[in-house]
């Protein structure tokens, strides 16, 4: 029952990450901060004997957790600054042996390295956060969904008396199925996949070619799946030849374990194919929505409102139904009485593409998700605030 519940929870969490990574990250971080505050409060209260009974301890924990959750929710961007700086500093210190070794010959280089790590952590969790989450969230979401489905289907097949080799056995726990799907490297292979996700984010920010970014994102998954069967990359790495499908190749020649072939290769290759499929579809969608998310980015919204439109930002669609025209200018309600349109008033660019059933369904799901997460569209929020024309006034 526990493993069945874990599989269902894994599928639910994975679908949420695959659908809207930035919003899910905000919820996960808020809940994690509240739980950490509640745990610290419980430890300190027990250490100082502040709570006479269990009920008072529980109330104190809930109060501390709720206070931190409210503080994180209201000042989310500030909390991301602190988180990014601290994690960047810790990461720089962990990888700073080389800098500390050069401290005698180059005084201050270790401090410079720590400061660089703090700056990179700040950028990663603030300015670049949504761009990175647009690739990392589909990757992790697809992984959770695949493992959850594998465990669930494996137990259902086991109950029916079948034992397909492409699925985990009925008695295999969730964590074992997850590590086996990653090949011989186990959990050590996840940083490699996340590094490919970061590379995909960088490529998309430079060229904005979705198919290229998605291809880079899923490339490591397909490479791991093929190498788990054949081990051909390890043969190229060190000159050894694998024993064929099912043969075990020793990685003593320096080849990374996540590229070595494995005996039980059926579940890794089937799981990686499903994982790559889910990741590719989710990443394609989230990268398509990235321009809209970046328009509401706290760290870039000032540039956006001053007319520095982010690359790939969707133009305004004239509400005339199918076959209407796109206009690169803003809708009329953005301009108040006596205000003139500035240099962003461009002519129409052509006919809008016809709407199909999938786009209507996707738009409906997006509207429902924004209503659940209280993400009011930027245009409506600006109009309702009575400040709809000011940032776009002519400065002549």
Coordinates of N, CA, C and O in Angstrom, one line a residue, residues 232-357:
X232 N 28.3 0.9 -25.9 CA 29.2 1.3 -27.0 C 30.0 2.5 -26.7 O 31.2 2.6 -27.1
X233 N 29.5 3.4 -25.9 CA 30.2 4.6 -25.5 C 31.4 4.2 -24.6 O 32.5 4.9 -24.7
X234 N 31.3 3.2 -23.8 CA 32.4 2.8 -23.0 C 33.5 2.1 -23.8 O 34.7 2.2 -23.5
X235 N 33.0 1.4 -24.9 CA 34.0 0.8 -25.8 C 34.8 1.9 -26.5 O 36.0 1.7 -26.8
X236 N 34.1 3.0 -26.8 CA 34.8 4.1 -27.5 C 35.7 4.8 -26.5 O 36.7 5.4 -26.8
X237 N 35.3 4.8 -25.2 CA 36.0 5.6 -24.2 C 37.3 5.0 -23.9 O 38.4 5.7 -23.8
X238 N 37.4 3.6 -23.7 CA 38.6 3.0 -23.2 C 39.1 1.9 -24.0 O 40.1 1.2 -23.7
X239 N 38.4 1.6 -25.2 CA 38.9 0.5 -26.0 C 38.4 -0.8 -25.7 O 38.7 -1.8 -26.4
X240 N 37.5 -1.0 -24.6 CA 37.0 -2.3 -24.3 C 35.7 -2.5 -25.1 O 35.1 -1.6 -25.6
X241 N 35.4 -3.7 -25.3 CA 34.2 -4.1 -26.1 C 33.1 -4.7 -25.2 O 33.4 -5.5 -24.4
X242 N 31.9 -4.2 -25.3 CA 30.9 -4.8 -24.4 C 30.5 -6.2 -24.8 O 30.9 -6.7 -25.9
X243 N 29.8 -6.9 -23.9 CA 29.5 -8.3 -24.1 C 28.1 -8.4 -24.8 O 27.6 -9.5 -24.9
X244 N 27.6 -7.3 -25.3 CA 26.3 -7.4 -26.0 C 25.2 -7.1 -25.1 O 25.4 -6.8 -23.9
X245 N 24.0 -7.1 -25.6 CA 22.8 -6.8 -24.7 C 22.8 -7.7 -23.5 O 22.8 -9.0 -23.6
X246 N 22.7 -7.2 -22.3 CA 22.7 -7.9 -21.1 C 24.1 -8.2 -20.5 O 24.2 -8.6 -19.4
X247 N 25.2 -7.9 -21.3 CA 26.5 -8.1 -20.8 C 26.9 -7.0 -19.9 O 26.5 -5.8 -20.1
X248 N 27.7 -7.2 -18.9 CA 28.2 -6.2 -18.0 C 29.6 -5.8 -18.4 O 30.5 -6.6 -18.5
X249 N 29.7 -4.5 -18.6 CA 31.0 -4.0 -18.9 C 31.6 -3.3 -17.7 O 31.0 -2.4 -17.1
X250 N 32.8 -3.7 -17.3 CA 33.5 -3.1 -16.2 C 33.9 -1.7 -16.6 O 34.4 -1.4 -17.7
X251 N 33.7 -0.8 -15.7 CA 34.0 0.6 -15.9 C 35.4 1.0 -15.3 O 35.7 2.1 -15.1
X252 N 36.2 -0.1 -15.2 CA 37.6 0.2 -14.6 C 38.5 0.9 -15.6 O 39.5 1.4 -15.2
X253 N 38.0 1.1 -16.9 CA 38.8 1.8 -17.8 C 38.6 3.3 -17.8 O 39.1 4.0 -18.6
X254 N 37.9 3.8 -16.8 CA 37.7 5.2 -16.6 C 36.3 5.6 -17.2 O 36.0 6.8 -17.1
X255 N 35.6 4.8 -17.8 CA 34.3 5.1 -18.4 C 33.3 5.4 -17.3 O 33.2 4.7 -16.3
X256 N 32.5 6.5 -17.3 CA 31.5 6.7 -16.3 C 30.5 5.6 -16.2 O 30.1 5.0 -17.2
X257 N 30.1 5.2 -15.0 CA 29.3 4.1 -14.7 C 27.9 4.3 -15.4 O 27.3 3.3 -15.8
X258 N 27.4 5.5 -15.5 CA 26.1 5.7 -16.1 C 26.1 5.4 -17.6 O 25.0 5.3 -18.2
X259 N 27.3 5.2 -18.2 CA 27.3 4.9 -19.6 C 27.6 3.4 -19.8 O 27.6 2.9 -21.0
X260 N 27.9 2.6 -18.8 CA 28.2 1.2 -18.9 C 27.0 0.4 -19.1 O 25.9 0.8 -18.7
X261 N 27.1 -0.7 -19.8 CA 25.9 -1.6 -20.0 C 25.6 -2.3 -18.7 O 26.4 -2.4 -17.8
X262 N 24.3 -2.8 -18.6 CA 23.8 -3.4 -17.4 C 23.1 -4.7 -17.8 O 22.7 -4.9 -18.9
X263 N 23.0 -5.6 -16.8 CA 22.3 -6.9 -17.1 C 20.8 -6.7 -17.3 O 20.3 -7.1 -18.4
X264 N 20.1 -6.0 -16.4 CA 18.7 -5.8 -16.6 C 18.5 -4.5 -17.4 O 18.1 -3.5 -16.8
X265 N 18.6 -4.6 -18.7 CA 18.6 -3.4 -19.5 C 17.2 -3.1 -20.0 O 17.0 -2.1 -20.6
X266 N 16.2 -4.1 -19.8 CA 14.9 -3.8 -20.4 C 14.2 -2.6 -19.8 O 13.6 -1.8 -20.5
X267 N 14.2 -2.6 -18.4 CA 13.5 -1.5 -17.7 C 14.2 -0.2 -18.0 O 13.6 0.8 -18.3
X268 N 15.6 -0.1 -17.9 CA 16.2 1.2 -18.2 C 15.9 1.7 -19.6 O 15.6 2.9 -19.8
X269 N 15.9 0.9 -20.7 CA 15.7 1.4 -22.0 C 14.2 1.8 -22.2 O 13.9 2.8 -22.8
X270 N 13.3 1.0 -21.7 CA 11.8 1.3 -21.8 C 11.5 2.6 -21.0 O 10.8 3.5 -21.5
X271 N 12.0 2.6 -19.8 CA 11.8 3.8 -19.0 C 12.4 5.1 -19.5 O 11.7 6.1 -19.5
X272 N 13.6 5.0 -20.1 CA 14.2 6.2 -20.7 C 13.4 6.6 -21.9 O 13.4 7.9 -22.2
X273 N 12.9 5.7 -22.7 CA 12.1 6.2 -23.9 C 10.8 6.9 -23.4 O 10.5 8.0 -23.9
X274 N 10.2 6.4 -22.4 CA 9.0 7.1 -21.9 C 9.4 8.4 -21.2 O 8.7 9.4 -21.4
X275 N 10.5 8.4 -20.5 CA 11.0 9.6 -19.8 C 11.3 10.7 -20.8 O 10.9 11.8 -20.7
X276 N 12.0 10.3 -21.9 CA 12.4 11.3 -22.9 C 11.1 11.8 -23.6 O 11.1 13.0 -24.0
X277 N 10.1 11.0 -23.9 CA 8.9 11.4 -24.5 C 8.2 12.5 -23.7 O 7.8 13.5 -24.2
X278 N 8.0 12.1 -22.4 CA 7.3 13.1 -21.5 C 8.1 14.4 -21.4 O 7.5 15.5 -21.4
X279 N 9.3 14.2 -21.2 CA 10.2 15.4 -21.0 C 10.2 16.3 -22.3 O 10.1 17.6 -22.1
X280 N 10.2 15.7 -23.4 CA 10.2 16.5 -24.7 C 8.9 17.3 -24.9 O 9.0 18.5 -25.2
X281 N 7.8 16.6 -24.6 CA 6.5 17.3 -24.8 C 6.4 18.4 -23.8 O 5.9 19.6 -24.1
X282 N 6.7 18.1 -22.5 CA 6.6 19.2 -21.5 C 7.5 20.3 -21.7 O 7.1 21.5 -21.5
X283 N 8.8 20.0 -22.1 CA 9.7 21.1 -22.3 C 9.3 22.0 -23.5 O 9.5 23.2 -23.5
X284 N 8.7 21.3 -24.6 CA 8.3 22.1 -25.7 C 7.2 23.1 -25.3 O 7.2 24.3 -25.7
X285 N 6.3 22.7 -24.4 CA 5.2 23.6 -24.0 C 5.8 24.7 -23.1 O 5.4 25.8 -23.3
X286 N 6.6 24.3 -22.1 CA 7.1 25.3 -21.2 C 8.0 26.3 -21.8 O 8.0 27.5 -21.5
X287 N 8.8 25.9 -22.8 CA 9.7 26.8 -23.5 C 8.8 27.8 -24.4 O 9.2 28.9 -24.6
X288 N 7.7 27.3 -24.9 CA 6.8 28.2 -25.6 C 6.1 29.2 -24.7 O 5.8 30.3 -25.2
X289 N 5.9 28.9 -23.5 CA 5.3 29.8 -22.5 C 6.4 30.7 -21.8 O 6.0 31.6 -21.0
X290 N 7.6 30.5 -22.1 CA 8.7 31.2 -21.3 C 8.6 32.7 -21.5 O 8.9 33.5 -20.6
X291 N 8.3 33.1 -22.8 CA 8.2 34.6 -23.0 C 7.2 35.2 -22.2 O 7.3 36.3 -21.6
X292 N 6.0 34.6 -22.0 CA 5.0 35.1 -21.2 C 5.4 35.1 -19.7 O 5.1 36.1 -19.0
X293 N 6.1 34.0 -19.2 CA 6.5 34.0 -17.9 C 7.6 35.1 -17.6 O 7.6 35.7 -16.6
X294 N 8.5 35.3 -18.6 CA 9.5 36.3 -18.4 C 9.0 37.7 -18.4 O 9.5 38.6 -17.8
X295 N 7.8 37.9 -19.1 CA 7.2 39.2 -19.0 C 6.7 39.6 -17.7 O 6.6 40.8 -17.3
X296 N 6.4 38.6 -16.8 CA 6.0 38.9 -15.4 C 7.1 38.6 -14.4 O 6.9 38.5 -13.2
X297 N 8.4 38.5 -14.9 CA 9.5 38.2 -14.1 C 9.8 39.5 -13.3 O 9.9 40.6 -13.9
X298 N 10.0 39.4 -12.0 CA 10.2 40.5 -11.1 C 11.5 41.2 -11.6 O 11.6 42.5 -11.5
X299 N 12.5 40.5 -12.0 CA 13.8 41.1 -12.3 C 13.8 41.7 -13.7 O 14.8 42.3 -14.1
X300 N 12.8 41.4 -14.6 CA 12.8 41.9 -15.9 C 11.6 42.7 -16.2 O 11.5 43.2 -17.3
X301 N 10.6 42.8 -15.3 CA 9.4 43.5 -15.6 C 9.6 45.0 -15.9 O 8.9 45.5 -16.7
X302 N 10.5 45.6 -15.2 CA 10.8 47.0 -15.4 C 11.3 47.2 -16.9 O 10.8 48.2 -17.6
X303 N 12.1 46.4 -17.4 CA 12.6 46.5 -18.7 C 11.4 46.3 -19.7 O 11.3 46.9 -20.7
X304 N 10.6 45.3 -19.4 CA 9.5 45.0 -20.2 C 8.5 46.2 -20.3 O 8.0 46.5 -21.4
X305 N 8.2 46.8 -19.2 CA 7.3 47.9 -19.2 C 7.8 49.1 -19.9 O 7.1 50.0 -20.3
X306 N 9.1 49.3 -19.9 CA 9.7 50.4 -20.6 C 9.9 50.2 -22.1 O 10.5 51.0 -22.8
X307 N 9.4 49.0 -22.6 CA 9.4 48.8 -24.0 C 10.5 47.9 -24.5 O 10.6 47.6 -25.6
X308 N 11.3 47.3 -23.5 CA 12.3 46.4 -23.9 C 11.7 45.0 -23.9 O 11.7 44.3 -23.0
X309 N 11.0 44.7 -25.0 CA 10.2 43.5 -25.1 C 11.2 42.3 -25.2 O 12.1 42.3 -26.0
X310 N 11.0 41.3 -24.5 CA 11.8 40.1 -24.5 C 11.7 39.4 -25.8 O 10.6 39.4 -26.4
X311 N 12.8 38.8 -26.3 CA 12.7 38.0 -27.6 C 11.6 36.9 -27.5 O 11.6 36.2 -26.5
X312 N 10.9 36.8 -28.5 CA 9.8 35.7 -28.5 C 8.6 36.1 -27.8 O 7.7 35.2 -27.7
X313 N 8.4 37.3 -27.3 CA 7.2 37.7 -26.6 C 6.0 37.7 -27.6 O 6.2 38.2 -28.7
X314 N 4.9 37.1 -27.3 CA 3.8 37.0 -28.2 C 3.2 38.4 -28.5 O 3.0 39.2 -27.6
X315 N 2.8 38.7 -29.7 CA 2.2 40.0 -30.1 C 0.8 40.0 -29.6 O 0.2 38.9 -29.3
X316 N 0.2 41.2 -29.6 CA -1.2 41.3 -29.3 C -2.1 40.8 -30.4 O -1.9 41.1 -31.6
X317 N -3.1 40.0 -30.1 CA -4.0 39.4 -31.1 C -5.3 40.2 -31.1 O -6.0 40.3 -30.0
X318 N -5.7 40.7 -32.2 CA -6.9 41.4 -32.3 C -8.1 40.5 -32.1 O -8.2 39.5 -32.8
X319 N -9.0 40.7 -31.2 CA -10.1 39.8 -30.8 C -11.1 39.8 -31.9 O -12.3 40.2 -31.7
X320 N -10.8 39.3 -33.1 CA -11.7 39.2 -34.2 C -12.1 37.8 -34.6 O -12.7 37.6 -35.6
X321 N -11.7 36.8 -33.8 CA -12.0 35.4 -34.1 C -10.9 34.8 -35.0 O -9.9 35.4 -35.2
X322 N -11.3 33.7 -35.6 CA -10.4 33.0 -36.5 C -10.1 33.9 -37.7 O -11.0 34.5 -38.3
X323 N -8.8 33.9 -38.1 CA -8.5 34.7 -39.3 C -8.3 36.2 -39.0 O -8.0 37.0 -39.9
X324 N -8.3 36.6 -37.7 CA -8.0 37.9 -37.3 C -6.5 38.2 -37.5 O -5.8 37.4 -37.8
X325 N -6.2 39.5 -37.4 CA -4.8 39.9 -37.7 C -4.0 40.1 -36.4 O -4.6 40.5 -35.4
X326 N -2.7 39.9 -36.5 CA -1.9 40.2 -35.3 C -1.4 41.6 -35.5 O -1.1 42.1 -36.6
X327 N -1.3 42.3 -34.3 CA -0.7 43.6 -34.3 C 0.4 43.7 -33.3 O 0.3 43.1 -32.2
X328 N 1.6 44.3 -33.6 CA 2.7 44.4 -32.7 C 2.5 45.5 -31.7 O 3.3 45.6 -30.8
X329 N 1.4 46.3 -31.9 CA 1.2 47.4 -30.9 C 0.3 46.8 -29.8 O -0.3 45.7 -29.9
X330 N 0.1 47.6 -28.7 CA -0.7 47.2 -27.6 C -2.2 47.4 -27.9 O -2.5 48.3 -28.7
X331 N -3.1 46.7 -27.2 CA -4.5 47.0 -27.4 C -4.9 48.4 -27.0 O -4.2 49.0 -26.2
X332 N -6.0 48.9 -27.5 CA -6.4 50.3 -27.3 C -6.6 50.6 -25.8 O -6.4 51.7 -25.4
X333 N -7.1 49.6 -25.0 CA -7.4 50.0 -23.6 C -6.1 50.4 -22.8 O -6.2 50.8 -21.7
X334 N -4.9 50.1 -23.3 CA -3.7 50.5 -22.6 C -3.5 52.0 -22.7 O -2.7 52.5 -21.9
X335 N -4.1 52.7 -23.6 CA -3.9 54.1 -23.8 C -5.0 54.9 -23.2 O -6.2 54.7 -23.6
X336 N -4.7 55.9 -22.4 CA -5.8 56.7 -21.8 C -6.1 57.9 -22.7 O -5.5 58.1 -23.8
X337 N -7.0 58.8 -22.2 CA -7.3 60.0 -23.0 C -6.2 60.9 -23.1 O -5.5 61.2 -22.1
X338 N -5.9 61.4 -24.3 CA -4.9 62.4 -24.5 C -3.5 61.8 -24.6 O -2.5 62.5 -24.7
X339 N -3.4 60.4 -24.5 CA -2.1 59.8 -24.6 C -1.9 59.3 -26.0 O -2.8 58.8 -26.7
X340 N -0.7 59.4 -26.5 CA -0.3 59.0 -27.8 C 0.5 57.7 -27.8 O 1.3 57.5 -26.9
X341 N 0.4 56.9 -28.8 CA 1.2 55.7 -28.9 C 2.6 56.1 -29.3 O 2.8 57.0 -30.1
X342 N 3.6 55.4 -28.8 CA 4.9 55.8 -29.0 C 5.5 54.9 -30.2 O 4.7 54.4 -31.0
X343 N 6.8 54.8 -30.2 CA 7.4 54.1 -31.3 C 7.1 52.7 -31.5 O 7.5 52.1 -32.5
X344 N 6.4 52.0 -30.6 CA 6.1 50.6 -30.7 C 4.8 50.4 -31.5 O 4.2 49.4 -31.5
X345 N 4.2 51.5 -32.2 CA 3.0 51.4 -33.0 C 3.4 51.0 -34.4 O 3.7 51.8 -35.2
X346 N 3.4 49.7 -34.6 CA 3.8 49.2 -35.9 C 2.6 48.7 -36.7 O 1.5 48.4 -36.1
X347 N 2.7 48.5 -38.0 CA 1.5 48.0 -38.8 C 1.2 46.5 -38.5 O 2.0 45.8 -37.9
X348 N 0.1 46.1 -39.0 CA -0.3 44.7 -38.8 C 0.7 43.8 -39.6 O 1.3 44.2 -40.6
X349 N 0.9 42.6 -39.1 CA 1.9 41.7 -39.7 C 1.3 40.5 -40.5 O 2.1 39.8 -41.0
X350 N 0.0 40.3 -40.5 CA -0.5 39.2 -41.2 C -1.6 38.5 -40.5 O -2.0 38.9 -39.4
X351 N -2.1 37.5 -41.2 CA -3.3 36.8 -40.6 C -2.9 35.8 -39.5 O -1.8 35.2 -39.6
X352 N -3.7 35.7 -38.5 CA -3.5 34.7 -37.4 C -3.7 33.3 -37.9 O -4.5 33.1 -38.7
X353 N -2.9 32.4 -37.4 CA -3.2 31.0 -37.8 C -4.5 30.5 -37.3 O -5.0 30.9 -36.2
X354 N -5.2 29.6 -38.0 CA -6.4 29.0 -37.5 C -6.3 28.3 -36.2 O -5.3 27.6 -36.0
X355 N -7.2 28.4 -35.3 CA -7.2 27.7 -34.1 C -7.7 26.3 -34.2 O -8.7 26.0 -34.9
X356 N -7.0 25.4 -33.6 CA -7.4 24.0 -33.6 C -7.9 23.5 -32.3 O -7.8 24.3 -31.3
X357 N -8.3 22.3 -32.2 CA -8.8 21.8 -30.9 C -7.8 21.7 -29.8 O -8.1 22.0 -28.6

